[in-house]
Coordinates of C-alpha atoms in Angstrom, one line a residue:
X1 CA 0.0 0.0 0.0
X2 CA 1.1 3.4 -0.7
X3 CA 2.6 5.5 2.4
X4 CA 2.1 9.1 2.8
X5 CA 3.1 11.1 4.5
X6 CA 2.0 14.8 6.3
X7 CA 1.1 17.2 3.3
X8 CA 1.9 20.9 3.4
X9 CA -0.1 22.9 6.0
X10 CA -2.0 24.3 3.5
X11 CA -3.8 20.9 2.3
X12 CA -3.6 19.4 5.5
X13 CA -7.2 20.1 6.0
X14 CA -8.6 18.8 3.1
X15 CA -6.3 15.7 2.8
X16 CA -6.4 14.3 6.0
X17 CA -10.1 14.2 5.7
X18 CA -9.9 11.8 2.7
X19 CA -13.0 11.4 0.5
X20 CA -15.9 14.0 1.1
X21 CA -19.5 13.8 1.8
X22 CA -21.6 15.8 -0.4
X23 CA -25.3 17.2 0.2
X24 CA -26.4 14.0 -1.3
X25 CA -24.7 11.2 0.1
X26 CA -22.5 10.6 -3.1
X27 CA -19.0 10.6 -3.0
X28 CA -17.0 13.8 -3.5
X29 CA -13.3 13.6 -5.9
X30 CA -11.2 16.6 -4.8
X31 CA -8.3 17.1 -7.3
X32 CA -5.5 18.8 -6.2
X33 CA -3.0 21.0 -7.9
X34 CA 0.2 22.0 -7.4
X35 CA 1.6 24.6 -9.2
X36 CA 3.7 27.4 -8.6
X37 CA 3.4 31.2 -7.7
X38 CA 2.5 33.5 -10.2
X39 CA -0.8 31.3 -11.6
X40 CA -3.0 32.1 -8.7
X41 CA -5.0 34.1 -10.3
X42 CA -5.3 32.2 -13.9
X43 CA -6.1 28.9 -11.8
X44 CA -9.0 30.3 -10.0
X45 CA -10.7 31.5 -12.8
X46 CA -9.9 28.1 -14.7
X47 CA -11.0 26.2 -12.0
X48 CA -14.4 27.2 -12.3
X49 CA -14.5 27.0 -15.9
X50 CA -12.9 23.8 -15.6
X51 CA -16.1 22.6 -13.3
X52 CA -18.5 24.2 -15.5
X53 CA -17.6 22.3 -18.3
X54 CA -16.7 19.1 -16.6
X55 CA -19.3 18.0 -13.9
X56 CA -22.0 17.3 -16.1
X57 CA -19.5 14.7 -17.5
X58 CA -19.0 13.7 -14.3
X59 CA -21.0 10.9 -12.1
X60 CA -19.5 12.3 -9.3
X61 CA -19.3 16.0 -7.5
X62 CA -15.4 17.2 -8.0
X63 CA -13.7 19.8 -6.0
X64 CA -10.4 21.1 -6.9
X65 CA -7.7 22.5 -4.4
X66 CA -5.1 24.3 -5.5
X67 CA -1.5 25.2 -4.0
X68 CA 0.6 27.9 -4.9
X69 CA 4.6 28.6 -3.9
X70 CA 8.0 28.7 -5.4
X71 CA 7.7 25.7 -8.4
X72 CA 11.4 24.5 -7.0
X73 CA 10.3 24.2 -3.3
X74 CA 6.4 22.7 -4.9
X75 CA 8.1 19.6 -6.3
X76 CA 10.2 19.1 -3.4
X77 CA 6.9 19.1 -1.4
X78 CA 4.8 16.4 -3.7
X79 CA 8.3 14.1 -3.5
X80 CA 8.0 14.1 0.4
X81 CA 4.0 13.5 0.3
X82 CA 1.8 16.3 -0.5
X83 CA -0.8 14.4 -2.4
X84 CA -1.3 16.1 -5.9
X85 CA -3.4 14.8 -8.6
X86 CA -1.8 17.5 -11.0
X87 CA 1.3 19.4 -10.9
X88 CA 1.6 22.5 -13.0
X89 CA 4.6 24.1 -12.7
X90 CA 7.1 26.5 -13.8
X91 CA 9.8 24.5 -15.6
X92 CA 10.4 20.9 -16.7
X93 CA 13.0 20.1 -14.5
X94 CA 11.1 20.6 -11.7
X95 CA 9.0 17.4 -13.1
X96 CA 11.4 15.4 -14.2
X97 CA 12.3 16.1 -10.0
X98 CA 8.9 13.7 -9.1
X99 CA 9.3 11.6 -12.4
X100 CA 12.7 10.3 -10.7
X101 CA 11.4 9.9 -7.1
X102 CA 8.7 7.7 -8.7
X103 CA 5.2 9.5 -8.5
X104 CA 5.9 10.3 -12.5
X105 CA 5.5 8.1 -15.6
X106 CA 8.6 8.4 -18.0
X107 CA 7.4 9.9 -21.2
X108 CA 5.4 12.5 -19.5
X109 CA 6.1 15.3 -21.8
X110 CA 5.0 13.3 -24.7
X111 CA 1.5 13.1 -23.5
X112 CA -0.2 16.3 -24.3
X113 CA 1.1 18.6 -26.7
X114 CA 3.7 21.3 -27.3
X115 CA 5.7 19.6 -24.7
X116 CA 3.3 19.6 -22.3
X117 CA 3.4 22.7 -22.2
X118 CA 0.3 24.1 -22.6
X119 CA 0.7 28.2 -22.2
X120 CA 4.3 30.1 -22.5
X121 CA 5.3 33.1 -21.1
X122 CA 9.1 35.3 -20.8
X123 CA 11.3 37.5 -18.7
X124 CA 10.7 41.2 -18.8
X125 CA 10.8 43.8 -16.5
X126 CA 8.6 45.9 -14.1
X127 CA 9.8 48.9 -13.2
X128 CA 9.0 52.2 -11.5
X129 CA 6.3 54.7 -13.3
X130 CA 8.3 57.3 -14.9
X131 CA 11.4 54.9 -14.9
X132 CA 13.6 56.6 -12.8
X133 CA 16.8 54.9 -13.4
X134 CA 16.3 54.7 -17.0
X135 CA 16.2 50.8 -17.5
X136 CA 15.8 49.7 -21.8
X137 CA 17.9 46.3 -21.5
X138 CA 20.2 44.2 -19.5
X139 CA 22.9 46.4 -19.6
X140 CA 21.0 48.5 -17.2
X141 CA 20.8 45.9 -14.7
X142 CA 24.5 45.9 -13.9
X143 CA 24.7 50.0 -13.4
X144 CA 25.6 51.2 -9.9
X145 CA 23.4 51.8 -7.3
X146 CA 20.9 50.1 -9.4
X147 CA 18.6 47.6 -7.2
X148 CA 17.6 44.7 -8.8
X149 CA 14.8 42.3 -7.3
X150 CA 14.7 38.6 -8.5
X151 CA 14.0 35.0 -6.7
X152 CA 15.9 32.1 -6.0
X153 CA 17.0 30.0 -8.7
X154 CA 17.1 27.4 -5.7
X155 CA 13.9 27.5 -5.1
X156 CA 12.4 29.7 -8.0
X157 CA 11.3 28.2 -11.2
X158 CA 10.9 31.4 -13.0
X159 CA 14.3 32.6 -11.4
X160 CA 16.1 29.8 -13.4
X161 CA 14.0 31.5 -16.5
X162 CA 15.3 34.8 -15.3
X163 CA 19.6 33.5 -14.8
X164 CA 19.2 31.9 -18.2
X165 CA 17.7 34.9 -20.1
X166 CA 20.4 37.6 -18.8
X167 CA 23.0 34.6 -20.0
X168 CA 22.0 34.3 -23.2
X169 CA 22.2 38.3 -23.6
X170 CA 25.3 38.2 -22.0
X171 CA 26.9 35.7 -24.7
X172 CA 25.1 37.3 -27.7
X173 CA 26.7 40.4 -26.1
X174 CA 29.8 39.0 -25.9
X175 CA 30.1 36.4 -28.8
X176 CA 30.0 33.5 -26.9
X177 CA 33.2 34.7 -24.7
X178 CA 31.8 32.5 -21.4
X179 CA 34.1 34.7 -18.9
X180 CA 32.7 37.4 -19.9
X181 CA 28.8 36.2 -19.4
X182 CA 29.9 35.0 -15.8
X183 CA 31.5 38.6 -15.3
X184 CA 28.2 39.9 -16.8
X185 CA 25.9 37.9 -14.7
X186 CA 28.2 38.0 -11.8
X187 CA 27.7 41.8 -12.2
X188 CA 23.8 41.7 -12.2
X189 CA 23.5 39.4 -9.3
X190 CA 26.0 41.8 -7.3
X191 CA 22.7 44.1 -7.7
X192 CA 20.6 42.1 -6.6
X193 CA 18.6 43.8 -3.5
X194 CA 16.5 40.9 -2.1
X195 CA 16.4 37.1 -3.6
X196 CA 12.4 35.7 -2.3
X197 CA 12.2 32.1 -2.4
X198 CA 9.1 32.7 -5.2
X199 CA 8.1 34.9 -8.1
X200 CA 5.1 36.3 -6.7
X201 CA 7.2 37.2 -3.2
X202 CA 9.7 39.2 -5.6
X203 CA 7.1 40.9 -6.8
X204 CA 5.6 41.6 -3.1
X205 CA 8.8 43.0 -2.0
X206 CA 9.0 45.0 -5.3
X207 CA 5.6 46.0 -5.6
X208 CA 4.2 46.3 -2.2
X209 CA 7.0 47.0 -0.2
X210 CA 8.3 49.3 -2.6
X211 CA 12.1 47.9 -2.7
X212 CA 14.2 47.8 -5.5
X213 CA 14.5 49.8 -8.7
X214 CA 14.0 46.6 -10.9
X215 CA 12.1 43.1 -11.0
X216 CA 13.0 40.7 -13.3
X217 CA 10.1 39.0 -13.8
X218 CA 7.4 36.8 -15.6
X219 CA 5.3 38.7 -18.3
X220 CA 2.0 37.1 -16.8
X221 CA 3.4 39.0 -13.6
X222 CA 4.4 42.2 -14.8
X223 CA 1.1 42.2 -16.8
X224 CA -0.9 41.6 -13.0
X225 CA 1.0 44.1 -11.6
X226 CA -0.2 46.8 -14.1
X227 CA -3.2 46.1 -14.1
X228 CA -3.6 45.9 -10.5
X229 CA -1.9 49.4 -9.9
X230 CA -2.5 51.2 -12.5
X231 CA -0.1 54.2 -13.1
X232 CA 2.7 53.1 -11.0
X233 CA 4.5 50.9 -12.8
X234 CA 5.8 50.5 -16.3
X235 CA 6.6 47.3 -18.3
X236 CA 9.9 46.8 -20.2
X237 CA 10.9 44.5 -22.5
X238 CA 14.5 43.3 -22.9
X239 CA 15.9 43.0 -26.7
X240 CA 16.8 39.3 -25.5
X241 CA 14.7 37.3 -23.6
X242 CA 13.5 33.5 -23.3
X243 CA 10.3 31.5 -23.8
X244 CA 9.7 30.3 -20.6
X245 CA 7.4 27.2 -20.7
X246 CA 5.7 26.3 -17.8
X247 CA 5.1 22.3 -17.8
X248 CA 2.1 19.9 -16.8
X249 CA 2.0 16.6 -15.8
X250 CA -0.5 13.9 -13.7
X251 CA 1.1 12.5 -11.1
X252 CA 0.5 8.9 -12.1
X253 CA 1.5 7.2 -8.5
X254 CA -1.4 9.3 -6.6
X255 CA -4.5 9.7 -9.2
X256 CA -4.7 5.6 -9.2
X257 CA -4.3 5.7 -5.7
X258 CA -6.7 8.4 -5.1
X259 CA -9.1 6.8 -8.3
X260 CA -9.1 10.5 -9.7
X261 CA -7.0 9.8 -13.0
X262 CA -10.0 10.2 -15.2
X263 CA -10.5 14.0 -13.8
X264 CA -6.9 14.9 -13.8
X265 CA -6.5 13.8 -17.1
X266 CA -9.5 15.8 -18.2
X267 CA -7.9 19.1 -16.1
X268 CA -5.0 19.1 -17.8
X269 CA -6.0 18.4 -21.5
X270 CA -9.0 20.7 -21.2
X271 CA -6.1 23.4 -20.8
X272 CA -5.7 23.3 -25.0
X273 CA -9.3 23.9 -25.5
X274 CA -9.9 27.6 -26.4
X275 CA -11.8 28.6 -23.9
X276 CA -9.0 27.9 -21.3
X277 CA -6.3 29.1 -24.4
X278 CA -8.4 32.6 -24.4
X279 CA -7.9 32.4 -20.3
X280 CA -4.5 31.8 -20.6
X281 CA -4.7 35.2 -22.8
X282 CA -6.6 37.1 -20.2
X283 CA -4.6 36.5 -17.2
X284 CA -0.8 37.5 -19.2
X285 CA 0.3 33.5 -20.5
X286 CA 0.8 33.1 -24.2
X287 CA -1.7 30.9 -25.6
X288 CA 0.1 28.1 -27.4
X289 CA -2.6 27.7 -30.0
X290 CA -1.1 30.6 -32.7
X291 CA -4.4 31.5 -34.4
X292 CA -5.5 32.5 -30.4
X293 CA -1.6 34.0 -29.8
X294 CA -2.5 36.6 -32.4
X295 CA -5.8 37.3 -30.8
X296 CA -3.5 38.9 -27.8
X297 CA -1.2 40.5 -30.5
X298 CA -2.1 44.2 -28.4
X299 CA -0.7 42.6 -25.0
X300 CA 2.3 40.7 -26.1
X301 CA 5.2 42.0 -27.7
X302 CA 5.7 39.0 -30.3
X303 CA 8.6 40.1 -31.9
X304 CA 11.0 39.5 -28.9
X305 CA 13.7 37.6 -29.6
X306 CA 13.6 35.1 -27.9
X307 CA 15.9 31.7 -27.1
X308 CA 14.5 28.3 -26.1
X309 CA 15.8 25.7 -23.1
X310 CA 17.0 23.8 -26.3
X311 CA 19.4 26.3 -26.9
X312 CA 21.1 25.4 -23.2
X313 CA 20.9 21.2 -24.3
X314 CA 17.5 20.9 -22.4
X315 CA 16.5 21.2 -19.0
X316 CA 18.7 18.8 -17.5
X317 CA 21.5 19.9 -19.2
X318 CA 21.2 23.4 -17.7
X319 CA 20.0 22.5 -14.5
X320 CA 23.4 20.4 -13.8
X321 CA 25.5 23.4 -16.1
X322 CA 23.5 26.1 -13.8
X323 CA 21.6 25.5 -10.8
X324 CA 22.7 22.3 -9.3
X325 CA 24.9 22.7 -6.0
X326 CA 28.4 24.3 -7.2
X327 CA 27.5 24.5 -10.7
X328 CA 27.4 28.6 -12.0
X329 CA 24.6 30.1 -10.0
X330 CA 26.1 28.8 -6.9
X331 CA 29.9 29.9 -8.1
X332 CA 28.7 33.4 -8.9
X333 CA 26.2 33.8 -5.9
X334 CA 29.3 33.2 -3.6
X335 CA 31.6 35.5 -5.6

């Protein structure tokens, strides 16, 4: 029999009371997902459109839970026992993480399209209304006495996004001289003001808090940010950035254990459909579906140019080149 063990605070509640009770007597499915910080918002609303388009499929009433925080720290948490039906979160790697403690079929990304990826999204930047210190590109981000705010690539999904974007400008920059993108990068991250352990704390310390000149952040975050204060921020776009693909994936080891495969395989491929693609749209992801993509041509800037995890050899290639302990983030976060 499977063993789990304590879940997160945060689903303690709801998990340790196992299956449900509903009004009528008939068993309640609750389907949990785990993603990572800045989709709070986009997963609400989907949630419910989810439901509204699912449960009269469904023999059964169907709940669904979600849990937010770093993607880095998220899959560490479903490894030690949080019980997720679904994980959606912010890089591959991150899956391949559970995929090699077991919960994960090999072959996941093959199993719903575009990589399993089902919206995209890149590195920008949010800065101050007026844009005080002037801030058009990378370069920018190295200045002194410029304040830069960006997560943890050690816990951070979209911080690994954000390292691997000011690398790759760094080596266009310097054609391919790798001392000089460490000296670069080394450069930025000496100006870096706070490192949160998530996206969407960067953007509370940056935001709310008012510290920092800079964030370095997701476009679906920037986008939230503007809309949610309007007039106090401004959105700028690096000339090189990255398509940051957020991954999907059922964790196999937990839906047949929880009998709730059916459901999460319907959550996650109704993600294509373009009701949810239009969602995606709304709440600052890129739509993979191009015909919708162009739909959002007014909130995107699509002619970005923008490099691919393919062009580092594939997630695990620069996770262990990168991010894992004493590889280059560590070496230059020390310097």
């Amino acid at each position: 029999m499977k063993h789990k063990i304590a879940p997160l605070a945060a689903l303690a509640a709801v998990l340790a009371a196992g299956l449900l009770l509903s009004g009528c007597g008939s068993r309640m499915l609750t389907l949990v997902n785990v993603s990572y910080d800045p989709t709070r918002e986009f997963y609400a609303a989907y949630n419910e459109e989810f439901l509204r388009w699912y449960q009269p499929q469904c023999a059964e009433p169907l709940e669904v839970l979600p849990s937010h925080g770093g993607s880095g720290s998220q899959a560490r948490s479903v490894i030690e026992g949080v019980d997720a039906d679904v994980v959606t979160l912010a890089l591959a790697h991150d899956i391949t993480l559970i995929e090699q403690a077991g919960l994960i079929d090999p072959g996941w990304m093959d199993e719903l399209p575009e990589n399993s990826a089902p919206y995209t999204s890149t590195i920008v930047f949010l800065v101050r209304a007026g844009n005080p210190k002037h801030i058009a590109d990378w370069d920018d981000l190295t200045a002194p006495g410029v304040e830069v705010i960006t997560p943890d690539p050690k816990s951070s999904g979209g911080a690994c996004w954000n390292f691997l974007a000011a690398w790759e400008y760094a080596l266009r920059r310097y054609d391919n001289d790798e001392a000089q993108a460490r000296a670069f990068v080394s450069a930025l991250y000496g100006n870096v003001l706070v490192m949160d352990s998530g996206a969407r704390g960067a953007t509370t310390t940056f935001v709310e808090n008012g510290q920092g000149d800079v964030l370095i952040a997701w476009e679906n975050e920037a986008l939230v940010s503007l809309r949610e204060y309007p007039g106090e921020f401004e959105l700028v776009t690096p000339s090189v950035s990255i398509k940051a693909e957020p991954s999907v994936a059922v964790v196999d080891e937990n839906v047949d254990y929880n009998g709730t495969r059916e459901a999460a395989q319907a959550y996650l491929e109704h993600l294509y459909s373009d009701e949810a693609q239009r969602l995606a749209g709304q709440y600052g992801y890129r739509p993979t579906d191009p015909d919708i993509l162009a739909e959002f041509s007014d909130t995107f800037d699509l002619n970005v140019q923008l490099c691919c995890i393919d062009d580092f050899g594939g997630w695990d290639q620069a996770y262990a080149d990168f991010f894992a302990d004493d590889a280059i983030f560590d070496q230059i976060y020390r310097g």
